[in-house]
PDB file of C-alpha atoms and ligand atoms in Angstrom:
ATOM      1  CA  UNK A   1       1.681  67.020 -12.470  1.00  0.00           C
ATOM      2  CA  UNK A   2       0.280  66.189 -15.814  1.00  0.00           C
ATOM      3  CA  UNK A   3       0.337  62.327 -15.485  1.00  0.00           C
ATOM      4  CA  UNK A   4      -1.443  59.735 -18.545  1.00  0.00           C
ATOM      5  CA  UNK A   5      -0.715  56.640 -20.171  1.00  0.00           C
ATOM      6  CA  UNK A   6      -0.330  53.253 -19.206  1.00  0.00           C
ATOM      7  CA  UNK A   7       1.200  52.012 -15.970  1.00  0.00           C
ATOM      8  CA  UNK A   8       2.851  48.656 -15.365  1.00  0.00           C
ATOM      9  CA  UNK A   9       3.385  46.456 -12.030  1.00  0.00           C
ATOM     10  CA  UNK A  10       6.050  44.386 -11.891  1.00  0.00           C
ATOM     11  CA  UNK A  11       4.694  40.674 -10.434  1.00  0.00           C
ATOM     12  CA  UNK A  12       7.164  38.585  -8.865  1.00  0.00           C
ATOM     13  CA  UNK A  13       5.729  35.389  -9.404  1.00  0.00           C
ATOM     14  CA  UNK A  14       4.274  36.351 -12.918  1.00  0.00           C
ATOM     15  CA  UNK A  15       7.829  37.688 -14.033  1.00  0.00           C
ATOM     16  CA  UNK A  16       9.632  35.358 -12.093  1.00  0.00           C
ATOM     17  CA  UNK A  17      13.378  34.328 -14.389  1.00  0.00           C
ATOM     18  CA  UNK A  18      11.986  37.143 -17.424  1.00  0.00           C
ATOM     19  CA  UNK A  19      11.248  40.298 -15.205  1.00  0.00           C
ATOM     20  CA  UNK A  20      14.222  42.417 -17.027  1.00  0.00           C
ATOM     21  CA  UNK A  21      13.345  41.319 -20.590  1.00  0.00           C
ATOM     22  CA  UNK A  22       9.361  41.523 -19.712  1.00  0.00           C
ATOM     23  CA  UNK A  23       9.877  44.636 -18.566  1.00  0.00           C
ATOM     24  CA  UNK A  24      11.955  46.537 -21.553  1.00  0.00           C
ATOM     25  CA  UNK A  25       9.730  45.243 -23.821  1.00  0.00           C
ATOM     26  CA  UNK A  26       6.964  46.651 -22.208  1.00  0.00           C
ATOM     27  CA  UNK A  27       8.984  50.221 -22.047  1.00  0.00           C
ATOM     28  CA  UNK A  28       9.545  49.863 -25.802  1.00  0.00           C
ATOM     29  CA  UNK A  29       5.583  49.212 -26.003  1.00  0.00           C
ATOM     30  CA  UNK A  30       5.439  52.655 -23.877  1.00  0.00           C
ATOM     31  CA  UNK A  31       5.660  53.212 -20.094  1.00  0.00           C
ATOM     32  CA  UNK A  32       4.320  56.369 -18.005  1.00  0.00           C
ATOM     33  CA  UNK A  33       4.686  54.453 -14.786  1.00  0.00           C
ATOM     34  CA  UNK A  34       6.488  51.511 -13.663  1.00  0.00           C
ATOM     35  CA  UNK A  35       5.975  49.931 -10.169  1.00  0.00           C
ATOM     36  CA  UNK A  36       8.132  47.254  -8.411  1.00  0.00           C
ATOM     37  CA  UNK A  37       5.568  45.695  -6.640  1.00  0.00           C
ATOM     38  CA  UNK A  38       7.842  43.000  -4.206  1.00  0.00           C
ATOM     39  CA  UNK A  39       5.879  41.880  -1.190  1.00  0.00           C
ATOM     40  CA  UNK A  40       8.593  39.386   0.158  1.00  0.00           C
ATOM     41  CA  UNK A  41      10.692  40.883   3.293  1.00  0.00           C
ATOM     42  CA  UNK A  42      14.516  39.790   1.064  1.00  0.00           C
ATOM     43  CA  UNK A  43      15.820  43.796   1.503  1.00  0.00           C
ATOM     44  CA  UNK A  44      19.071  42.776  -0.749  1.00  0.00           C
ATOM     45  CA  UNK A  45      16.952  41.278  -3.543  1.00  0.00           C
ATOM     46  CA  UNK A  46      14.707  44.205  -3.750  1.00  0.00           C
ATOM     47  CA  UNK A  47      17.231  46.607  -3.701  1.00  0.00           C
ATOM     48  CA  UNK A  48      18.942  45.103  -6.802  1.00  0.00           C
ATOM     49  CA  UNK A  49      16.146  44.584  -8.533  1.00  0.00           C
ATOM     50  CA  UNK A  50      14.656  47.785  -8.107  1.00  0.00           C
ATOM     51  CA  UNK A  51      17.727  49.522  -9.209  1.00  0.00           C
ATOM     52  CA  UNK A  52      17.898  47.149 -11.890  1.00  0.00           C
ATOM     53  CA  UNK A  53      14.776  48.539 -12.931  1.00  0.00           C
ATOM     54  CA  UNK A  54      15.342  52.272 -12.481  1.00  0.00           C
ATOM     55  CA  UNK A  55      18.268  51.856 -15.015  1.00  0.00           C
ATOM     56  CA  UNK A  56      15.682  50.407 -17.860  1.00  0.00           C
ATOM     57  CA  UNK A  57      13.138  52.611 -16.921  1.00  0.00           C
ATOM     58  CA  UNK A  58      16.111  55.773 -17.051  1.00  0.00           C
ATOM     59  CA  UNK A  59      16.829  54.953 -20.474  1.00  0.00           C
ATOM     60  CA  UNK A  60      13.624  54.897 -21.891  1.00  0.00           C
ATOM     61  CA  UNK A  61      12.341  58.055 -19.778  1.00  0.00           C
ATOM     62  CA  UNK A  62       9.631  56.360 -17.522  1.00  0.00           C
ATOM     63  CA  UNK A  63       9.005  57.013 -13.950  1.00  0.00           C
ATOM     64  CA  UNK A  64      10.012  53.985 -11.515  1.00  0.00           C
ATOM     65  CA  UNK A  65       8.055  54.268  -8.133  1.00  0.00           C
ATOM     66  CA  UNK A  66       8.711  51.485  -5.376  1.00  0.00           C
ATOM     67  CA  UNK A  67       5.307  49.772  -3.936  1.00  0.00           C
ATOM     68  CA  UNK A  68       4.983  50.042  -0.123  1.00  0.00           C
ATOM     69  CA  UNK A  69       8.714  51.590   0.537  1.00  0.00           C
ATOM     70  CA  UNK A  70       9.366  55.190   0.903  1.00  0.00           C
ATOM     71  CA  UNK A  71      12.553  54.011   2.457  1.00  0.00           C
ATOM     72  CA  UNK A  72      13.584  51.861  -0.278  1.00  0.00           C
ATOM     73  CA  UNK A  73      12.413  55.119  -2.908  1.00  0.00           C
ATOM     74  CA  UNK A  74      14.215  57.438  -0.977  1.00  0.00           C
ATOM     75  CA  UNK A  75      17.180  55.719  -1.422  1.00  0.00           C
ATOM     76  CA  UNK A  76      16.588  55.179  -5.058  1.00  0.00           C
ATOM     77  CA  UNK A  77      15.224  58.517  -5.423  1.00  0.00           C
ATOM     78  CA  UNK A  78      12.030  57.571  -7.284  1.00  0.00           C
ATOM     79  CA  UNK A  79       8.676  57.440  -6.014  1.00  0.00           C
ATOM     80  CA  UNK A  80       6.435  54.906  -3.734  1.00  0.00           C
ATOM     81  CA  UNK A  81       2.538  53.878  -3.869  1.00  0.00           C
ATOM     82  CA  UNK A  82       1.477  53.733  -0.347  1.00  0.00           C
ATOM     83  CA  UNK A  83      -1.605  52.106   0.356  1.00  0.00           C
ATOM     84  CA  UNK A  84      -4.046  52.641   3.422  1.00  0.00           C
ATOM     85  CA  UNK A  85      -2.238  50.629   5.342  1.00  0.00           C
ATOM     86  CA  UNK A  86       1.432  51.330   4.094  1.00  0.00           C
ATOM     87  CA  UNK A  87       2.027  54.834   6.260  1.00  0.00           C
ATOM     88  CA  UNK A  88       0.775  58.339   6.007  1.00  0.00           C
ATOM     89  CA  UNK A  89       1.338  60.210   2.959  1.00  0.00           C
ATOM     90  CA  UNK A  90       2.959  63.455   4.600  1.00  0.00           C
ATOM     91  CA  UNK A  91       6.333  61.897   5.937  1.00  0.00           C
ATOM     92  CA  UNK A  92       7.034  60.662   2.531  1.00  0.00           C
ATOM     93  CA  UNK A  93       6.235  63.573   0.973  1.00  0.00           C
ATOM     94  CA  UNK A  94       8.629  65.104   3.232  1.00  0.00           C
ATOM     95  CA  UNK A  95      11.128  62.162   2.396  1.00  0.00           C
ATOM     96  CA  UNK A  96      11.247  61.890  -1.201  1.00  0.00           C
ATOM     97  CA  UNK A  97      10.870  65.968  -1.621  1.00  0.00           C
ATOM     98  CA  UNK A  98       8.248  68.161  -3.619  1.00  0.00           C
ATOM     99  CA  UNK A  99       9.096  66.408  -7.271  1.00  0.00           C
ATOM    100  CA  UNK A 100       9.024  62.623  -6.534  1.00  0.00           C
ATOM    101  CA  UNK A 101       5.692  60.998  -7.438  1.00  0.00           C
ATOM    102  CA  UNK A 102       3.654  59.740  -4.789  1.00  0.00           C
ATOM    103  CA  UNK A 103       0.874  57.533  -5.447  1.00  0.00           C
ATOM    104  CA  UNK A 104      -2.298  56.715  -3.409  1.00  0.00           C
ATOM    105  CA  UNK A 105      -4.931  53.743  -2.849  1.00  0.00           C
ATOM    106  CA  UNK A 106      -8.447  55.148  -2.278  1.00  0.00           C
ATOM    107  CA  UNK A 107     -10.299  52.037  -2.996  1.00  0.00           C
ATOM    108  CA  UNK A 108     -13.816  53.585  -4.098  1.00  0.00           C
ATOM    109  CA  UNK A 109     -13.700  56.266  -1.796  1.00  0.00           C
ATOM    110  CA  UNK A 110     -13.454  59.967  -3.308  1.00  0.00           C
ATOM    111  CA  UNK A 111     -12.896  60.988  -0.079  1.00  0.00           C
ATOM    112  CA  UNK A 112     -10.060  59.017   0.711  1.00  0.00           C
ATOM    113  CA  UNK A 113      -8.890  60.498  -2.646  1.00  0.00           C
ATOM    114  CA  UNK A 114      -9.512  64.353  -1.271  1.00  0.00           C
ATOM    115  CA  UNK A 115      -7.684  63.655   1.861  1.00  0.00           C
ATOM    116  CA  UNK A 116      -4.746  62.005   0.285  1.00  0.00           C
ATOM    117  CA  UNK A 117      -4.718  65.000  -2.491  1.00  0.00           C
ATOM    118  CA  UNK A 118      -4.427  67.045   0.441  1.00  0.00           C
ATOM    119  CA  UNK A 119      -1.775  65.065   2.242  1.00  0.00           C
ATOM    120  CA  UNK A 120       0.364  64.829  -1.072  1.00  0.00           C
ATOM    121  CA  UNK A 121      -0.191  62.373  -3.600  1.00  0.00           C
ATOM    122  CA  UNK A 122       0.643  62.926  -7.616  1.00  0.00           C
ATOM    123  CA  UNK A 123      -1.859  60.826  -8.184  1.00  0.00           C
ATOM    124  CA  UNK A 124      -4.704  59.010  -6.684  1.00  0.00           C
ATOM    125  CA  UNK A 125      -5.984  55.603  -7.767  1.00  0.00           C
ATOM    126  CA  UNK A 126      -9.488  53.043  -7.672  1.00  0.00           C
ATOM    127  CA  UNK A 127      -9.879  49.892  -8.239  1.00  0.00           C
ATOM    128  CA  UNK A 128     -10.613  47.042  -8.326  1.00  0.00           C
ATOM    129  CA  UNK A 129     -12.730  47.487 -11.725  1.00  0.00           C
ATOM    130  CA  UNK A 130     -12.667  43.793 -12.662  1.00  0.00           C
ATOM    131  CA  UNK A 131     -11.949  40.617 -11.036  1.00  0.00           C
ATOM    132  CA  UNK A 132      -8.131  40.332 -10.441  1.00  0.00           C
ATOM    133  CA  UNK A 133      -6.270  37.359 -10.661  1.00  0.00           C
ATOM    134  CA  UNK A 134      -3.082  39.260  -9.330  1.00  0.00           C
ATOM    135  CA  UNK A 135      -4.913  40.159  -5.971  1.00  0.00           C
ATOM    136  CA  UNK A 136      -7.845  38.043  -5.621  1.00  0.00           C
ATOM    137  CA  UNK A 137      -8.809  39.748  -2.700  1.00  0.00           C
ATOM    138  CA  UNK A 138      -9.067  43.116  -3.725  1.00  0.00           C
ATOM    139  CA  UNK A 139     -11.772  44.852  -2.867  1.00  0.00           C
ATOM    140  CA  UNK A 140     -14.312  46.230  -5.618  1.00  0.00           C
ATOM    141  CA  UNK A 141     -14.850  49.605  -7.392  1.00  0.00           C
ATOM    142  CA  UNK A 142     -18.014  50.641  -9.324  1.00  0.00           C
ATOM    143  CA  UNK A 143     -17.391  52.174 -12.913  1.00  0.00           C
ATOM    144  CA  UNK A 144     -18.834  55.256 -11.734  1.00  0.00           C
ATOM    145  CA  UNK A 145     -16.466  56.005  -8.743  1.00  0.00           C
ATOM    146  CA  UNK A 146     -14.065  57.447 -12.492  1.00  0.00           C
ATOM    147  CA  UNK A 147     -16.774  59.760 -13.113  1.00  0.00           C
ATOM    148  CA  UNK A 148     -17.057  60.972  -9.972  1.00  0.00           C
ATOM    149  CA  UNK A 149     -13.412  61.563  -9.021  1.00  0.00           C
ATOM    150  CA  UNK A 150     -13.383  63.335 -12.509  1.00  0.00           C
ATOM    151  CA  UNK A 151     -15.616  65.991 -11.418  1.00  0.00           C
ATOM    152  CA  UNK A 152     -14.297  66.543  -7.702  1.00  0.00           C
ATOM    153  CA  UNK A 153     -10.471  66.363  -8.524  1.00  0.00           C
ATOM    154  CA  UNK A 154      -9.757  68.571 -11.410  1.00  0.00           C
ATOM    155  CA  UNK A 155      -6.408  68.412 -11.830  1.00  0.00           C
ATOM    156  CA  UNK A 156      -4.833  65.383 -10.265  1.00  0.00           C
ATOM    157  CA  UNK A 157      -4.448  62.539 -12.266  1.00  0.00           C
ATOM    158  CA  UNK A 158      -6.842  59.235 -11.755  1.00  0.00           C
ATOM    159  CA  UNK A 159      -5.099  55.668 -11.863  1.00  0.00           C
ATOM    160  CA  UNK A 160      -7.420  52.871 -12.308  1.00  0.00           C
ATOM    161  CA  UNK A 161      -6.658  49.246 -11.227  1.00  0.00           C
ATOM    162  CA  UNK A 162      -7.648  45.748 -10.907  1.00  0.00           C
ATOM    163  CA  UNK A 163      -8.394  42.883 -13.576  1.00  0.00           C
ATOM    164  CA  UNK A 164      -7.886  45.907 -16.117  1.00  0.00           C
ATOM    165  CA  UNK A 165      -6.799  44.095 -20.033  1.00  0.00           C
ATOM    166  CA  UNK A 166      -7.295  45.419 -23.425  1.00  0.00           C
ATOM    167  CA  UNK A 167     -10.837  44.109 -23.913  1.00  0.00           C
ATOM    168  CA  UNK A 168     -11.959  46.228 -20.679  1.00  0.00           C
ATOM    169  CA  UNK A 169     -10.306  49.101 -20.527  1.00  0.00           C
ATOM    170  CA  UNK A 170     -12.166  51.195 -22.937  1.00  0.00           C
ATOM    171  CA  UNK A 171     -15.147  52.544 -20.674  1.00  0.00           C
ATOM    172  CA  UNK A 172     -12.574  53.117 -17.845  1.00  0.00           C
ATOM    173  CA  UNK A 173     -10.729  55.497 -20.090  1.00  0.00           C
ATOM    174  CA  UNK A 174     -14.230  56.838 -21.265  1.00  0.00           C
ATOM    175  CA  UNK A 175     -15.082  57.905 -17.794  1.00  0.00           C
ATOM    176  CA  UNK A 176     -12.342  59.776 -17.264  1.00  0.00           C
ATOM    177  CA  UNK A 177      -9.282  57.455 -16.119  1.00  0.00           C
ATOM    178  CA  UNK A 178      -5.761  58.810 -16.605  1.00  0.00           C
ATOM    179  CA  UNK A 179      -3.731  55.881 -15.867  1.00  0.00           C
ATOM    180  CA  UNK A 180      -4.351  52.439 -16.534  1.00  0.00           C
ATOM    181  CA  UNK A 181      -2.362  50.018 -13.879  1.00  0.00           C
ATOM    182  CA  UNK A 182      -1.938  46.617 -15.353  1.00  0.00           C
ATOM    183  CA  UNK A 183      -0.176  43.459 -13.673  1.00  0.00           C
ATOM    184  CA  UNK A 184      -2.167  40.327 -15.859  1.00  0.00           C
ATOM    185  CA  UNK A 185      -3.471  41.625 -18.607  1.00  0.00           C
ATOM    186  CA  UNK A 186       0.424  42.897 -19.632  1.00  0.00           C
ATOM    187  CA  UNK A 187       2.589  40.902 -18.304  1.00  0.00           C
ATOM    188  CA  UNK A 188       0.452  37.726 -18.895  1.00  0.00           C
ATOM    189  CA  UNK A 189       1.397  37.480 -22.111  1.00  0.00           C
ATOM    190  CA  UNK A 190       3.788  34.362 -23.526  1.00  0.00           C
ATOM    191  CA  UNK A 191       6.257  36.240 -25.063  1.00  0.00           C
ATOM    192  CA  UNK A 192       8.581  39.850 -25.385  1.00  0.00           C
ATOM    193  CA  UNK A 193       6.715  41.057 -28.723  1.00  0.00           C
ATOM    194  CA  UNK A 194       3.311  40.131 -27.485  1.00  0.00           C
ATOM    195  CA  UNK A 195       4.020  42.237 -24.209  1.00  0.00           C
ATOM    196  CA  UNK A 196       5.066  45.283 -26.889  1.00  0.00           C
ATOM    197  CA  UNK A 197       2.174  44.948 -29.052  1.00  0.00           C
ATOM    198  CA  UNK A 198      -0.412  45.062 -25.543  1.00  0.00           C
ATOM    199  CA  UNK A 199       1.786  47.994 -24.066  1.00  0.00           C
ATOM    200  CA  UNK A 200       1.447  49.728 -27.710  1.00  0.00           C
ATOM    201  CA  UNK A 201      -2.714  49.314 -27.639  1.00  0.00           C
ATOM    202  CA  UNK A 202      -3.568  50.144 -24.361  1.00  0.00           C
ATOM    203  CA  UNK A 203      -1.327  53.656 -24.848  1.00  0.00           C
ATOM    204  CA  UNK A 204      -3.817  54.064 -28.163  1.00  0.00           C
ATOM    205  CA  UNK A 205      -6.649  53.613 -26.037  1.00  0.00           C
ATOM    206  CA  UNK A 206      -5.592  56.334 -23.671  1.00  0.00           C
ATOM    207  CA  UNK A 207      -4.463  58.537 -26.781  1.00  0.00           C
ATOM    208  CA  UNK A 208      -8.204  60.101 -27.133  1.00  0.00           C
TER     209      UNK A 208
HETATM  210  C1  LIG B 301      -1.444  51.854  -8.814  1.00  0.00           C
HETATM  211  C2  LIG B 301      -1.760  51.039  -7.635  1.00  0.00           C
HETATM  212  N1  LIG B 301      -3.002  51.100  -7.112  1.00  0.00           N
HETATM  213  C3  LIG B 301      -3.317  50.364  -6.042  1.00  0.00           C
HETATM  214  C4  LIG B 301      -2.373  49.549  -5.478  1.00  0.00           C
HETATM  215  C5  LIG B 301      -2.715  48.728  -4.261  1.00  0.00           C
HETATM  216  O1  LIG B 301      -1.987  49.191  -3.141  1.00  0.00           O
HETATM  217  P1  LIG B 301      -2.277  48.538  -1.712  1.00  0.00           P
HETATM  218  O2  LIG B 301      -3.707  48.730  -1.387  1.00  0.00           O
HETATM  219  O3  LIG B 301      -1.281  49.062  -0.759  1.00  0.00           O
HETATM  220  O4  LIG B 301      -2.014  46.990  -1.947  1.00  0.00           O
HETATM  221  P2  LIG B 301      -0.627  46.288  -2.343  1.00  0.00           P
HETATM  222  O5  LIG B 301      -0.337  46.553  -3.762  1.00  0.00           O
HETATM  223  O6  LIG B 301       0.452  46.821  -1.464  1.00  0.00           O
HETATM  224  O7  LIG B 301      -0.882  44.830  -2.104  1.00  0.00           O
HETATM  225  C6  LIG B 301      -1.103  49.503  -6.046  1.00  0.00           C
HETATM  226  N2  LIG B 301      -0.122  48.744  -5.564  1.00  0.00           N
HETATM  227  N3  LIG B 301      -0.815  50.260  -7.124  1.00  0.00           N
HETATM  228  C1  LIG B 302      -2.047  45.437  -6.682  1.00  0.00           C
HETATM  229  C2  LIG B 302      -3.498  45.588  -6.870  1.00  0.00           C
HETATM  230  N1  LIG B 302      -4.239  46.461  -6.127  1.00  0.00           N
HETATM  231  C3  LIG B 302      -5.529  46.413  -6.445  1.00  0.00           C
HETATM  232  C4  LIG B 302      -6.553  47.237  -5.786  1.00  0.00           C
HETATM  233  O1  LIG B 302      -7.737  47.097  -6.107  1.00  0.00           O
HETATM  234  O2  LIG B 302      -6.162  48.046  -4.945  1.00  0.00           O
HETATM  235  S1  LIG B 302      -5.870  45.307  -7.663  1.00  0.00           S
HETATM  236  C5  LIG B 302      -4.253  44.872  -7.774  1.00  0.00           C
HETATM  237  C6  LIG B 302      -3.739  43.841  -8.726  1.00  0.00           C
HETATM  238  C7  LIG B 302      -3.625  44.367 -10.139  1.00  0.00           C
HETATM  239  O3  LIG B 302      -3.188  43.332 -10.959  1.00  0.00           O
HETATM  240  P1  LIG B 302      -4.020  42.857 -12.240  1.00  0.00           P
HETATM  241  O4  LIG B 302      -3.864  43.920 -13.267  1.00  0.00           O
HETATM  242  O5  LIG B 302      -3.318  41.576 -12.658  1.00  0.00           O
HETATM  243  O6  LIG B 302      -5.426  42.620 -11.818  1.00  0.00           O
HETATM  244 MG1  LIG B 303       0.560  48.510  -0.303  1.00  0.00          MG
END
């Protein structure tokens, strides 16, 4: 699946009271991907909001994927990021069918990327390029982990991750990224048309 542009994730603390209108504007800005990334355990709450959000992202023709939850994706019918730890890639291929997208963490591992390729996954993604205030933690990615995956996995598109904002993203699109994955450096803006105008520039950047 031919897969490029920019990809937002949802922050629940970030978009907490403005996630709806954050959101839109950043589909009117452009959207390939959108994840609903939830990490709190409230099943009703993430049910309504994610199908909150696969009716914006429906009417302006992005792709909705669920973070963590094939379960919750399944019943949505849109697709899941699974991490490492979030459950093997096969049963949710199986779940969600041959046309849902199914993301994958690899970390900076090419062969986690090759493996998960194999197992399934649209799309495969690295990170973290930069420090991230969204996950702290995150573990980090050299530059040249882009290059890399580039030459080993032709056709299956690369997602980059981590700290990623307009005044970085340049050389990760340079090396070969497909997908840019952006909590902060979107969503951190302080208002609707400011979130437009970021969405709008990072799709320019990927328009090369
Ligand atoms: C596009 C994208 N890439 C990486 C991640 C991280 O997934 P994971 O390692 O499972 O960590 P959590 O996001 O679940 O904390 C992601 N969510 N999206
Ligand atoms: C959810 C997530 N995963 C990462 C990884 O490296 O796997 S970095 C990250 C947070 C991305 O948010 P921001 O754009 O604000 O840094
Ligand atoms: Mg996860």
């Amino acid at each position: 699946m031919k897969l490029r542009g920019l990809y937002a994730i949802t922050d629940s603390q970030l978009l907490a009271g403005k996630c709806l209108k954050y959101v839109e504007a950043a589909l009117d800005g452009g959207l390939t991907l959108l994840q609903y990334r939830d990490k709190s355990t409230d099943e009703a709450r993430r049910l309504r909001e994610a199908e909150a959000l696969k009716h914006l992202c429906d009417r302006y023709k992005a792709h909705l994927l669920i973070n963590d939850d094939a379960e919750l994706a399944a019943r949505l019918d849109v697709g899941v990021h699974l991490g490492q730890t979030d459950g093997p890639l096969t049963p949710a291929r199986a779940l969600l069918g041959p046309k849902a997208i199914i993301g994958s963490t690899c970390h900076d591992q090419i062969e986690l990327a090759e493996q998960a390729v194999k197992e399934g996954a649209t799309y495969v993604a690295f990170g973290r390029f930069f420090t991230s205030s969204t996950k702290p933690g995150a573990a980090p990615a050299a530059l040249d982990v882009i290059n890399q995956a580039r030459a080993r996995l032709v056709n299956v598109p690369i997602c980059v991750i981590g700290g990623i904002t307009l005044d970085n993203a340049a050389p990760l699109v340079e090396r070969g990224a497909d997908l840019l994955a952006v909590v902060h450096g979107l969503f951190g803006a302080d208002s609707t048309q400011e979130v437009t105008r970021r969405a709008r520039a990072f799709n320019a950047l990927l328009s090369i």
